[in-house]
CSV table of N, CA and C and ligand atoms in Angstrom, one decimal:
chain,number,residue,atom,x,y,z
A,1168,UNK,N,-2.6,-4.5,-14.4
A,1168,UNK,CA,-2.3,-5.1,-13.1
A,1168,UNK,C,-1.2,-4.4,-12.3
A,1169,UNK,N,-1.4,-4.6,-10.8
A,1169,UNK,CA,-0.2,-3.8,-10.0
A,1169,UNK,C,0.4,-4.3,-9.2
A,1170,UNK,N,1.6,-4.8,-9.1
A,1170,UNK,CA,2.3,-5.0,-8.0
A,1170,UNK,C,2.3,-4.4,-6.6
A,1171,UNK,N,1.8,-4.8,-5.6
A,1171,UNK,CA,2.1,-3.6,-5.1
A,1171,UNK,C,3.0,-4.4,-3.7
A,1172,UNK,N,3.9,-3.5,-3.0
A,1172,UNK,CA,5.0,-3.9,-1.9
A,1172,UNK,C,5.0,-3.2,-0.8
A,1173,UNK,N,4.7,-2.8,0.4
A,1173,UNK,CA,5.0,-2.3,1.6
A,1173,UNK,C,6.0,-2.4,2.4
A,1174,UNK,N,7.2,-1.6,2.9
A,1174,UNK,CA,8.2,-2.0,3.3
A,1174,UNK,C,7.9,-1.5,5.2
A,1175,UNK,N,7.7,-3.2,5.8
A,1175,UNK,CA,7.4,-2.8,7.0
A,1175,UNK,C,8.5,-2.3,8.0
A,1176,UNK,N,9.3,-2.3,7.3
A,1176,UNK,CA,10.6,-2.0,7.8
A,1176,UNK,C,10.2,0.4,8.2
A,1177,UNK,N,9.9,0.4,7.7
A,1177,UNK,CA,9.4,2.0,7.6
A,1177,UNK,C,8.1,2.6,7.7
A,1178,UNK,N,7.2,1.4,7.7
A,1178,UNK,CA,5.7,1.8,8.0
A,1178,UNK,C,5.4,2.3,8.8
A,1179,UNK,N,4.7,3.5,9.2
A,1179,UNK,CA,4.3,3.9,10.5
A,1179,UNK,C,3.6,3.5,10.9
A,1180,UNK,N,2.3,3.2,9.9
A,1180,UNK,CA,0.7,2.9,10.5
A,1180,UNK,C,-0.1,3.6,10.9
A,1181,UNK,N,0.2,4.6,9.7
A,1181,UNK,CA,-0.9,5.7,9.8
A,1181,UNK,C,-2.2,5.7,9.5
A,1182,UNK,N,-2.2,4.5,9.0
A,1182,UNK,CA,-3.2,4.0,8.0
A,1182,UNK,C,-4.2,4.7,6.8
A,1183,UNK,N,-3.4,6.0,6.7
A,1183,UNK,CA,-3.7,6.3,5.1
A,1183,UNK,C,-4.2,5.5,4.0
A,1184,UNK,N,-3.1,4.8,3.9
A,1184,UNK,CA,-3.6,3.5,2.8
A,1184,UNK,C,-4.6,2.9,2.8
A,1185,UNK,N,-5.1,2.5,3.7
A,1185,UNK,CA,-6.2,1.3,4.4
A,1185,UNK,C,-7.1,2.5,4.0
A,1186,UNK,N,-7.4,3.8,4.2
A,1186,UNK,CA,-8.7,5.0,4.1
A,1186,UNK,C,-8.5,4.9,2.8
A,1187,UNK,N,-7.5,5.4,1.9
A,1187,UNK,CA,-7.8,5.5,0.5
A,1187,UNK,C,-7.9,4.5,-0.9
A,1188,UNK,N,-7.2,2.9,0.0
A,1188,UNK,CA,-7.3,1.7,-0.9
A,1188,UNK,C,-7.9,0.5,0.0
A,1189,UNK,N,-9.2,0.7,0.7
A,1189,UNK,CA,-9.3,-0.7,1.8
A,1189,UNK,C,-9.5,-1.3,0.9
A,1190,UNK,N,-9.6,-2.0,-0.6
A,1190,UNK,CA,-9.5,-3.2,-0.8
A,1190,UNK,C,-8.3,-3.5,-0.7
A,1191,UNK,N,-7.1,-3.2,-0.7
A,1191,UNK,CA,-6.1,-3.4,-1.1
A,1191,UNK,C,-5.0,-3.5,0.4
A,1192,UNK,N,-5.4,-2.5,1.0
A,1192,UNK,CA,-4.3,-2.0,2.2
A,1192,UNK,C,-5.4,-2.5,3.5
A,1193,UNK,N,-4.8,-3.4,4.6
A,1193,UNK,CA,-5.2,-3.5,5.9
A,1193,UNK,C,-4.0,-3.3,6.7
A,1194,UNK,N,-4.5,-3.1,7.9
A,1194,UNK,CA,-3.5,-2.5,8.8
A,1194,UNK,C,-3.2,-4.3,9.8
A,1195,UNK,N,-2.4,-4.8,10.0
A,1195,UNK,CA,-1.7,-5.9,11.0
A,1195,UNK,C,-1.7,-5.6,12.6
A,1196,UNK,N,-2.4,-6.6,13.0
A,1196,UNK,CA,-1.8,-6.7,14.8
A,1196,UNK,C,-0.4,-5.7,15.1
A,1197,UNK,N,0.2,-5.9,14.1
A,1197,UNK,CA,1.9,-5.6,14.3
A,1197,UNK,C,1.6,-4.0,14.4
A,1198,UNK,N,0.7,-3.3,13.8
A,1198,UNK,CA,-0.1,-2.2,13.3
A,1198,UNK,C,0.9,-1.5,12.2
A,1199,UNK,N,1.8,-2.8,11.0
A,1199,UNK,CA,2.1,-2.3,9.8
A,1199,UNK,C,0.7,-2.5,8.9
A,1200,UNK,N,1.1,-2.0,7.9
A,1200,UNK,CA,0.2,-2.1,6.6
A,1200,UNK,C,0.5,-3.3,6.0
A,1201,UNK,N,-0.8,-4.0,5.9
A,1201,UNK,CA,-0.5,-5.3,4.5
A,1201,UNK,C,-1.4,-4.8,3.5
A,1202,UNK,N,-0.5,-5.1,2.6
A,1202,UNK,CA,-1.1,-4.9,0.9
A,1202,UNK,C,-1.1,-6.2,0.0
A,1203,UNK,N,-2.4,-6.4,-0.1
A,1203,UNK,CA,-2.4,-7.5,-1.5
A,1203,UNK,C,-1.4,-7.5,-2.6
A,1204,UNK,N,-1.1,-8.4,-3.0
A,1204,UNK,CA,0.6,-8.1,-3.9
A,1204,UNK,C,0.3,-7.7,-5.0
A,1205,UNK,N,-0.8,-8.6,-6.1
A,1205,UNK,CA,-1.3,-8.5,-7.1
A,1205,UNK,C,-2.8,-8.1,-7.4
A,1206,UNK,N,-3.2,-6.4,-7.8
A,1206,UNK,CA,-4.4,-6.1,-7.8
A,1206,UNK,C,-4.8,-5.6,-9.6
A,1207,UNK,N,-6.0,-5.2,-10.0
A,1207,UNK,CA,-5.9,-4.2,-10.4
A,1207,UNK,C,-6.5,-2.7,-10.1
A,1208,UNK,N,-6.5,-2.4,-8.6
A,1208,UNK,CA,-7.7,-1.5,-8.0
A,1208,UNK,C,-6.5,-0.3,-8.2
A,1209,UNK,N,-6.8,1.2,-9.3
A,1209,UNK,CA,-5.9,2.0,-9.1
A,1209,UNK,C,-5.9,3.0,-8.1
A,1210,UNK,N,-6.4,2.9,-7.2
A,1210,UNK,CA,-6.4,3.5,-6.0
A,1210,UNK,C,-4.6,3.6,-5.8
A,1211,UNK,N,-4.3,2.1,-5.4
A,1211,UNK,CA,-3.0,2.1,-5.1
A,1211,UNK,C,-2.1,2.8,-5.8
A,1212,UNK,N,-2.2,3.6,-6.8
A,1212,UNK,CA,-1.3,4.8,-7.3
A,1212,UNK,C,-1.3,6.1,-6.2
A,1213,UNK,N,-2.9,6.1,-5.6
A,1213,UNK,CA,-3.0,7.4,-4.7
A,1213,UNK,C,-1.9,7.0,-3.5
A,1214,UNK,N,-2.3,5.7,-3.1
A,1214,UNK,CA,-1.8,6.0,-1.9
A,1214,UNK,C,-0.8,5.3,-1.5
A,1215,UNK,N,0.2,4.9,-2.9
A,1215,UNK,CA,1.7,5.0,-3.0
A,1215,UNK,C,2.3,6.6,-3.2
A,1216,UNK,N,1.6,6.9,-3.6
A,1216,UNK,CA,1.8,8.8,-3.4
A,1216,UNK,C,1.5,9.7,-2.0
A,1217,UNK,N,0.5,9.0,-1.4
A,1217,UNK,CA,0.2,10.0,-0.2
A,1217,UNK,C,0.9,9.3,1.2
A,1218,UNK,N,1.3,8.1,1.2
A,1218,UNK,CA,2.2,7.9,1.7
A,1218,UNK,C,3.2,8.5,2.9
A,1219,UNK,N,2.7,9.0,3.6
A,1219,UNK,CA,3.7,9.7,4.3
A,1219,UNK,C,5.5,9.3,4.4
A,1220,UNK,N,6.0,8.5,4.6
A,1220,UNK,CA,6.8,7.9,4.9
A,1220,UNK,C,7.8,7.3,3.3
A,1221,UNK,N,6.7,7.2,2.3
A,1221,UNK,CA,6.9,6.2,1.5
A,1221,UNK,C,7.4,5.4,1.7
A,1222,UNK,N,6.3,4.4,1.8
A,1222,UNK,CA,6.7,2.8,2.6
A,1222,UNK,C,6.3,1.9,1.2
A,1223,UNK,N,5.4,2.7,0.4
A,1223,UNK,CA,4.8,1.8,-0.7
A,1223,UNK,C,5.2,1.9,-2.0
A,1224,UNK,N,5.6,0.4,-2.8
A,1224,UNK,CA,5.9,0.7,-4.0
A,1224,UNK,C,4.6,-0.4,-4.7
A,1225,UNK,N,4.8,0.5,-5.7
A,1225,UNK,CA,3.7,-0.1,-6.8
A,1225,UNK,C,4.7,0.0,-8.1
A,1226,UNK,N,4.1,-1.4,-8.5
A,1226,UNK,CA,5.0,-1.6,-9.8
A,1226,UNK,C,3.7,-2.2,-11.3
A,1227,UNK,N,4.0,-1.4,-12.2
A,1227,UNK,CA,2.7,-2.1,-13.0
A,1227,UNK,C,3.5,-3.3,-13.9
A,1228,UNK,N,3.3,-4.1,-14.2
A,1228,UNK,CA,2.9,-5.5,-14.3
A,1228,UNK,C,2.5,-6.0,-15.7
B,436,LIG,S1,0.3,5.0,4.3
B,436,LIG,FE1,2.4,4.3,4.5
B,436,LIG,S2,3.0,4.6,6.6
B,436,LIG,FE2,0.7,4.8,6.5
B,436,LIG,S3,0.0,2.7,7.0
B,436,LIG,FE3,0.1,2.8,4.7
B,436,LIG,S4,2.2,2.1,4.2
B,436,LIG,FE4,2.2,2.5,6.4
């Protein structure tokens, strides 16, 4: 299982995430990223990595 955290504070909303984990990552009106908190889809390792910005942390659980 993965924790996973997006800090909207630094998101750009590139939407990377949302392309390489749509279960996991949608993009907000606000046009930050929201991420499901608790998954186990390992996607979210990619795209706590490709990340431009690193806005995403994943923590395993
Ligand atoms: S990849 Fe990073 S910057 Fe791009 S939308 Fe997702 S969290 Fe935001």
């Amino acid at each position: 299982m993965f924790k996973v955290r997006v800090n909207e504070e630094t998101c750009i909303g590139c939407g990377n995430c949302t392309i390489i984990c749509p279960k996991v990552f949608s993009l907000k009106n606000n046009g930050k990223a929201h991420a499901k908190s608790l998954t186990n889809e390992k996607c979210v390792l990619k795209a706590e990595k490709e990340c431009p910005v690193k806005s995403i942390e994943v923590t395993k659980v």
